Amino acid sequence: SPEQSPLVGTGGSLSDRMTRGCMFPPGGWTIINCSNAAAASSAQLSAWGRYVVQCGDDSYFAIGDESTDAADANDGWIPAGAWLELPLDASGRYISVLNKNIDSDCRYIACL
């Protein structure tokens, strides 16, 4: 039934913002200083925000509800150089990354 569905119903305005092409704000990307030895997390991101994430190395990736939620080898991963477009809801507002191979970093930017 719809009441049990994990899908979130969105109104027209939110749906329009979540599906259009990204417009990036001035000022550049924010660095998440992770490595292949230790995961790192972002600052708290905006509820119902949309972001683009890119990493310099293949990186494990996790979404968490606290800044202490850490990505590890049990999470999915982003291939080096790929962009992950990431809409967030009100609960998972932190992203955590851990490089797979080399000491690199990941970056994110708001998608307006």
GROMACS .gro file of N, CA and C in nm:
model
  336
    1SER      N    1   0.084  -0.119   0.000
    1SER     CA    2   0.000   0.000   0.000
    1SER      C    3   0.088   0.125   0.000
    2PRO      N    4   0.035   0.237  -0.044
    2PRO     CA    5   0.115   0.360  -0.048
    2PRO      C    6   0.165   0.404   0.089
    3GLU      N    7   0.090   0.376   0.194
    3GLU     CA    8   0.132   0.414   0.328
    3GLU      C    9   0.258   0.342   0.371
    4GLN      N   10   0.287   0.224   0.314
    4GLN     CA   11   0.402   0.144   0.352
    4GLN      C   12   0.518   0.162   0.254
    5SER      N   13   0.498   0.237   0.150
    5SER     CA   14   0.601   0.253   0.049
    5SER      C   15   0.718   0.335   0.102
    6PRO      N   16   0.842   0.297   0.070
    6PRO     CA   17   0.957   0.377   0.110
    6PRO      C   18   0.974   0.501   0.022
    7LEU      N   19   0.895   0.512  -0.085
    7LEU     CA   20   0.906   0.627  -0.174
    7LEU      C   21   0.840   0.748  -0.110
    8VAL      N   22   0.904   0.861  -0.123
    8VAL     CA   23   0.852   0.985  -0.066
    8VAL      C   24   0.773   1.057  -0.173
    9GLY      N   25   0.650   1.092  -0.141
    9GLY     CA   26   0.571   1.173  -0.233
    9GLY      C   27   0.616   1.318  -0.224
   10THR      N   28   0.634   1.381  -0.337
   10THR     CA   29   0.676   1.521  -0.338
   10THR      C   30   0.577   1.603  -0.418
   11GLY      N   31   0.562   1.727  -0.378
   11GLY     CA   32   0.476   1.818  -0.452
   11GLY      C   33   0.544   1.862  -0.580
   12GLY      N   34   0.468   1.931  -0.666
   12GLY     CA   35   0.521   1.973  -0.795
   12GLY      C   36   0.645   2.059  -0.785
   13SER      N   37   0.645   2.156  -0.694
   13SER     CA   38   0.759   2.247  -0.684
   13SER      C   39   0.887   2.174  -0.645
   14LEU      N   40   0.882   2.086  -0.544
   14LEU     CA   41   0.999   2.011  -0.502
   14LEU      C   42   1.042   1.914  -0.611
   15SER      N   43   0.948   1.848  -0.673
   15SER     CA   44   0.981   1.756  -0.783
   15SER      C   45   1.052   1.829  -0.897
   16ASP      N   46   1.004   1.948  -0.929
   16ASP     CA   47   1.069   2.026  -1.035
   16ASP      C   48   1.212   2.060  -0.999
   17ARG      N   49   1.238   2.102  -0.875
   17ARG     CA   50   1.373   2.138  -0.834
   17ARG      C   51   1.465   2.017  -0.829
   18MET      N   52   1.413   1.900  -0.794
   18MET     CA   53   1.496   1.781  -0.781
   18MET      C   54   1.528   1.716  -0.916
   19THR      N   55   1.459   1.752  -1.021
   19THR     CA   56   1.481   1.684  -1.149
   19THR      C   57   1.540   1.773  -1.258
   20ARG      N   58   1.547   1.902  -1.236
   20ARG     CA   59   1.605   1.989  -1.338
   20ARG      C   60   1.758   1.981  -1.335
   21GLY      N   61   1.822   2.035  -1.438
   21GLY     CA   62   1.967   2.042  -1.440
   21GLY      C   63   2.020   2.126  -1.325
   22CYS      N   64   2.141   2.097  -1.282
   22CYS     CA   65   2.202   2.169  -1.169
   22CYS      C   66   2.249   2.307  -1.210
   23MET      N   67   2.230   2.401  -1.119
   23MET     CA   68   2.295   2.532  -1.126
   23MET      C   69   2.383   2.538  -1.003
   24PHE      N   70   2.512   2.565  -1.021
   24PHE     CA   71   2.606   2.564  -0.910
   24PHE      C   72   2.625   2.706  -0.856
   25PRO      N   73   2.632   2.720  -0.724
   25PRO     CA   74   2.654   2.853  -0.667
   25PRO      C   75   2.799   2.896  -0.688
   26PRO      N   76   2.824   3.027  -0.687
   26PRO     CA   77   2.963   3.072  -0.697
   26PRO      C   78   3.042   3.032  -0.573
   27GLY      N   79   3.172   3.020  -0.588
   27GLY     CA   80   3.256   2.990  -0.472
   27GLY      C   81   3.320   2.854  -0.473
   28GLY      N   82   3.279   2.765  -0.557
   28GLY     CA   83   3.349   2.637  -0.569
   28GLY      C   84   3.299   2.526  -0.479
   29TRP      N   85   3.375   2.420  -0.479
   29TRP     CA   86   3.340   2.296  -0.413
   29TRP      C   87   3.393   2.293  -0.270
   30THR      N   88   3.329   2.213  -0.186
   30THR     CA   89   3.376   2.192  -0.049
   30THR      C   90   3.449   2.059  -0.043
   31ILE      N   91   3.567   2.058   0.018
   31ILE     CA   92   3.650   1.937   0.025
   31ILE      C   93   3.615   1.856   0.150
   32ILE      N   94   3.601   1.724   0.131
   32ILE     CA   95   3.595   1.630   0.244
   32ILE      C   96   3.731   1.563   0.246
   33ASN      N   97   3.809   1.592   0.346
   33ASN     CA   98   3.948   1.548   0.352
   33ASN      C   99   3.959   1.404   0.402
   34CYS      N  100   3.920   1.309   0.316
   34CYS     CA  101   3.928   1.167   0.350
   34CYS      C  102   4.060   1.111   0.299
   35SER      N  103   4.081   0.984   0.322
   35SER     CA  104   4.200   0.915   0.272
   35SER      C  105   4.166   0.768   0.254
   36ASN      N  106   4.265   0.687   0.220
   36ASN     CA  107   4.242   0.543   0.211
   36ASN      C  108   4.263   0.476   0.347
   37ALA      N  109   4.297   0.555   0.449
   37ALA     CA  110   4.316   0.501   0.584
   37ALA      C  111   4.202   0.539   0.678
   38ALA      N  112   4.135   0.652   0.652
   38ALA     CA  113   4.030   0.698   0.743
   38ALA      C  114   3.919   0.767   0.666
   39ALA      N  115   3.795   0.732   0.700
   39ALA     CA  116   3.679   0.798   0.640
   39ALA      C  117   3.666   0.937   0.699
   40ALA      N  118   3.602   1.024   0.626
   40ALA     CA  119   3.571   1.158   0.675
   40ALA      C  120   3.429   1.192   0.635
   41SER      N  121   3.368   1.284   0.709
   41SER     CA  122   3.229   1.321   0.685
   41SER      C  123   3.217   1.469   0.652
   42SER      N  124   3.111   1.501   0.583
   42SER     CA  125   3.079   1.640   0.551
   42SER      C  126   3.026   1.710   0.674
   43ALA      N  127   3.012   1.840   0.664
   43ALA     CA  128   2.933   1.916   0.760
   43ALA      C  129   2.786   1.880   0.736
   44GLN      N  130   2.699   1.922   0.825
   44GLN     CA  131   2.557   1.894   0.805
   44GLN      C  132   2.509   1.965   0.680
   45LEU      N  133   2.443   1.890   0.592
   45LEU     CA  134   2.393   1.944   0.466
   45LEU      C  135   2.246   1.981   0.481
   46SER      N  136   2.195   2.055   0.387
   46SER     CA  137   2.058   2.106   0.394
   46SER      C  138   1.957   1.995   0.375
   47ALA      N  139   1.855   1.995   0.460
   47ALA     CA  140   1.743   1.902   0.442
   47ALA      C  141   1.676   1.932   0.308
   48TRP      N  142   1.642   1.830   0.234
   48TRP     CA  143   1.579   1.839   0.103
   48TRP      C  144   1.668   1.914   0.004
   49GLY      N  145   1.799   1.914   0.030
   49GLY     CA  146   1.894   1.974  -0.061
   49GLY      C  147   1.938   1.874  -0.166
   50ARG      N  148   2.008   1.925  -0.264
   50ARG     CA  149   2.058   1.841  -0.373
   50ARG      C  150   2.204   1.879  -0.393
   51TYR      N  151   2.289   1.778  -0.405
   51TYR     CA  152   2.434   1.799  -0.413
   51TYR      C  153   2.492   1.712  -0.523
   52VAL      N  154   2.612   1.749  -0.567
   52VAL     CA  155   2.692   1.666  -0.657
   52VAL      C  156   2.820   1.633  -0.582
   53VAL      N  157   2.861   1.505  -0.584
   53VAL     CA  158   2.981   1.459  -0.516
   53VAL      C  159   3.075   1.401  -0.620
   54GLN      N  160   3.206   1.429  -0.604
   54GLN     CA  161   3.308   1.373  -0.693
   54GLN      C  162   3.433   1.344  -0.611
   55CYS      N  163   3.497   1.231  -0.637
   55CYS     CA  164   3.617   1.190  -0.562
   55CYS      C  165   3.734   1.166  -0.657
   56GLY      N  166   3.855   1.189  -0.607
   56GLY     CA  167   3.977   1.171  -0.685
   56GLY      C  168   4.022   1.026  -0.694
   57ASP      N  169   3.965   0.939  -0.610
   57ASP     CA  170   3.995   0.797  -0.610
   57ASP      C  171   3.864   0.722  -0.598
   58ASP      N  172   3.859   0.595  -0.639
   58ASP     CA  173   3.742   0.513  -0.608
   58ASP      C  174   3.717   0.527  -0.458
   59SER      N  175   3.593   0.554  -0.420
   59SER     CA  176   3.567   0.583  -0.278
   59SER      C  177   3.438   0.518  -0.231
   60TYR      N  178   3.444   0.457  -0.114
   60TYR     CA  179   3.324   0.409  -0.047
   60TYR      C  180   3.243   0.530  -0.003
   61PHE      N  181   3.111   0.517  -0.005
   61PHE     CA  182   3.024   0.631   0.017
   61PHE      C  183   2.906   0.589   0.104
   62ALA      N  184   2.876   0.671   0.206
   62ALA     CA  185   2.760   0.642   0.292
   62ALA      C  186   2.688   0.772   0.325
   63ILE      N  187   2.559   0.761   0.347
   63ILE     CA  188   2.477   0.872   0.394
   63ILE      C  189   2.441   0.842   0.538
   64GLY      N  190   2.454   0.941   0.625
   64GLY     CA  191   2.425   0.918   0.766
   64GLY      C  192   2.340   1.027   0.827
   65ASP      N  193   2.290   0.998   0.946
   65ASP     CA  194   2.211   1.097   1.018
   65ASP      C  195   2.293   1.168   1.126
   66GLU      N  196   2.421   1.132   1.137
   66GLU     CA  197   2.513   1.197   1.230
   66GLU      C  198   2.649   1.209   1.164
   67SER      N  199   2.728   1.306   1.209
   67SER     CA  200   2.860   1.325   1.149
   67SER      C  201   2.956   1.211   1.184
   68THR      N  202   2.918   1.126   1.280
   68THR     CA  203   3.004   1.014   1.319
   68THR      C  204   2.976   0.888   1.237
   69ASP      N  205   2.876   0.889   1.150
   69ASP     CA  206   2.850   0.775   1.061
   69ASP      C  207   2.961   0.770   0.958
   70ALA      N  208   3.037   0.662   0.955
   70ALA     CA  209   3.156   0.654   0.870
   70ALA      C  210   3.140   0.552   0.758
   71ALA      N  211   3.180   0.589   0.638
   71ALA     CA  212   3.183   0.497   0.525
   71ALA      C  213   3.287   0.389   0.550
   72ASP      N  214   3.259   0.267   0.501
   72ASP     CA  215   3.355   0.158   0.512
   72ASP      C  216   3.336   0.064   0.393
   73ALA      N  217   3.409  -0.045   0.393
   73ALA     CA  218   3.408  -0.139   0.281
   73ALA      C  219   3.274  -0.209   0.261
   74ASN      N  220   3.180  -0.192   0.351
   74ASN     CA  221   3.047  -0.250   0.336
   74ASN      C  222   2.951  -0.159   0.260
   75ASP      N  223   2.995  -0.039   0.228
   75ASP     CA  224   2.911   0.058   0.158
   75ASP      C  225   2.933   0.051   0.008
   76GLY      N  226   2.847   0.118  -0.064
   76GLY     CA  227   2.866   0.130  -0.209
   76GLY      C  228   2.984   0.221  -0.237
   77TRP      N  229   3.020   0.234  -0.364
   77TRP     CA  230   3.135   0.318  -0.395
   77TRP      C  231   3.113   0.397  -0.523
   78ILE      N  232   3.187   0.507  -0.530
   78ILE     CA  233   3.185   0.598  -0.644
   78ILE      C  234   3.318   0.578  -0.719
   79PRO      N  235   3.316   0.548  -0.848
   79PRO     CA  236   3.442   0.537  -0.923
   79PRO      C  237   3.513   0.673  -0.930
   80ALA      N  238   3.643   0.672  -0.931
   80ALA     CA  239   3.723   0.795  -0.939
   80ALA      C  240   3.676   0.882  -1.054
   81GLY      N  241   3.656   1.009  -1.026
   81GLY     CA  242   3.618   1.106  -1.128
   81GLY      C  243   3.471   1.110  -1.162
   82ALA      N  244   3.394   1.009  -1.123
   82ALA     CA  245   3.250   1.008  -1.153
   82ALA      C  246   3.179   1.110  -1.065
   83TRP      N  247   3.067   1.159  -1.113
   83TRP     CA  248   2.982   1.248  -1.034
   83TRP      C  249   2.864   1.170  -0.983
   84LEU      N  250   2.835   1.187  -0.857
   84LEU     CA  251   2.714   1.130  -0.799
   84LEU      C  252   2.621   1.246  -0.765
   85GLU      N  253   2.505   1.248  -0.827
   85GLU     CA  254   2.406   1.349  -0.793
   85GLU      C  255   2.325   1.295  -0.676
   86LEU      N  256   2.313   1.374  -0.572
   86LEU     CA  257   2.262   1.325  -0.446
   86LEU      C  258   2.153   1.415  -0.388
   87PRO      N  259   2.025   1.376  -0.401
   87PRO     CA  260   1.921   1.449  -0.329
   87PRO      C  261   1.911   1.393  -0.186
   88LEU      N  262   1.894   1.481  -0.089
   88LEU     CA  263   1.883   1.439   0.051
   88LEU      C  264   1.743   1.467   0.103
   89ASP      N  265   1.701   1.388   0.201
   89ASP     CA  266   1.576   1.417   0.269
   89ASP      C  267   1.607   1.484   0.402
   90ALA      N  268   1.516   1.481   0.495
   90ALA     CA  269   1.537   1.549   0.623
   90ALA      C  270   1.613   1.463   0.723
   91SER      N  271   1.633   1.333   0.694
   91SER     CA  272   1.698   1.247   0.794
   91SER      C  273   1.847   1.226   0.766
   92GLY      N  274   1.884   1.186   0.647
   92GLY     CA  275   2.025   1.163   0.615
   92GLY      C  276   2.089   1.290   0.565
   93ARG      N  277   2.160   1.362   0.652
   93ARG     CA  278   2.211   1.494   0.613
   93ARG      C  279   2.363   1.504   0.619
   94TYR      N  280   2.430   1.390   0.632
   94TYR     CA  281   2.577   1.387   0.630
   94TYR      C  282   2.620   1.285   0.526
   95ILE      N  283   2.728   1.313   0.455
   95ILE     CA  284   2.787   1.214   0.366
   95ILE      C  285   2.925   1.181   0.419
   96SER      N  286   2.962   1.055   0.408
   96SER     CA  287   3.092   1.008   0.452
   96SER      C  288   3.158   0.933   0.338
   97VAL      N  289   3.288   0.953   0.323
   97VAL     CA  290   3.363   0.887   0.215
   97VAL      C  291   3.495   0.831   0.267
   98LEU      N  292   3.538   0.724   0.205
   98LEU     CA  293   3.665   0.658   0.235
   98LEU      C  294   3.725   0.614   0.103
   99ASN      N  295   3.844   0.664   0.070
   99ASN     CA  296   3.909   0.625  -0.054
   99ASN      C  297   3.944   0.477  -0.051
  100LYS      N  298   3.935   0.409  -0.167
  100LYS     CA  299   3.964   0.267  -0.175
  100LYS      C  300   4.112   0.237  -0.196
  101ASN      N  301   4.183   0.318  -0.274
  101ASN     CA  302   4.317   0.280  -0.319
  101ASN      C  303   4.429   0.371  -0.272
  102ILE      N  304   4.409   0.501  -0.288
  102ILE     CA  305   4.515   0.598  -0.258
  102ILE      C  306   4.462   0.709  -0.169
  103ASP      N  307   4.552   0.785  -0.112
  103ASP     CA  308   4.515   0.901  -0.031
  103ASP      C  309   4.472   1.013  -0.126
  104SER      N  310   4.345   1.046  -0.126
  104SER     CA  311   4.291   1.150  -0.214
  104SER      C  312   4.189   1.230  -0.133
  105ASP      N  313   4.095   1.292  -0.197
  105ASP     CA  314   3.986   1.357  -0.125
  105ASP      C  315   3.861   1.352  -0.211
  106CYS      N  316   3.749   1.392  -0.152
  106CYS     CA  317   3.624   1.402  -0.224
  106CYS      C  318   3.574   1.544  -0.207
  107ARG      N  319   3.488   1.586  -0.299
  107ARG     CA  320   3.437   1.722  -0.297
  107ARG      C  321   3.288   1.718  -0.328
  108TYR      N  322   3.218   1.818  -0.276
  108TYR     CA  323   3.076   1.830  -0.307
  108TYR      C  324   3.040   1.976  -0.327
  109ILE      N  325   2.930   1.996  -0.399
  109ILE     CA  326   2.879   2.130  -0.423
  109ILE      C  327   2.727   2.122  -0.426
  110ALA      N  328   2.664   2.228  -0.378
  110ALA     CA  329   2.517   2.234  -0.381
  110ALA      C  330   2.471   2.244  -0.526
  111CYS      N  331   2.360   2.185  -0.551
  111CYS     CA  332   2.295   2.191  -0.682
  111CYS      C  333   2.169   2.273  -0.661
  112LEU      N  334   2.171   2.398  -0.706
  112LEU     CA  335   2.059   2.489  -0.681
  112LEU      C  336   1.947   2.468  -0.780
   0.00000   0.00000   0.00000
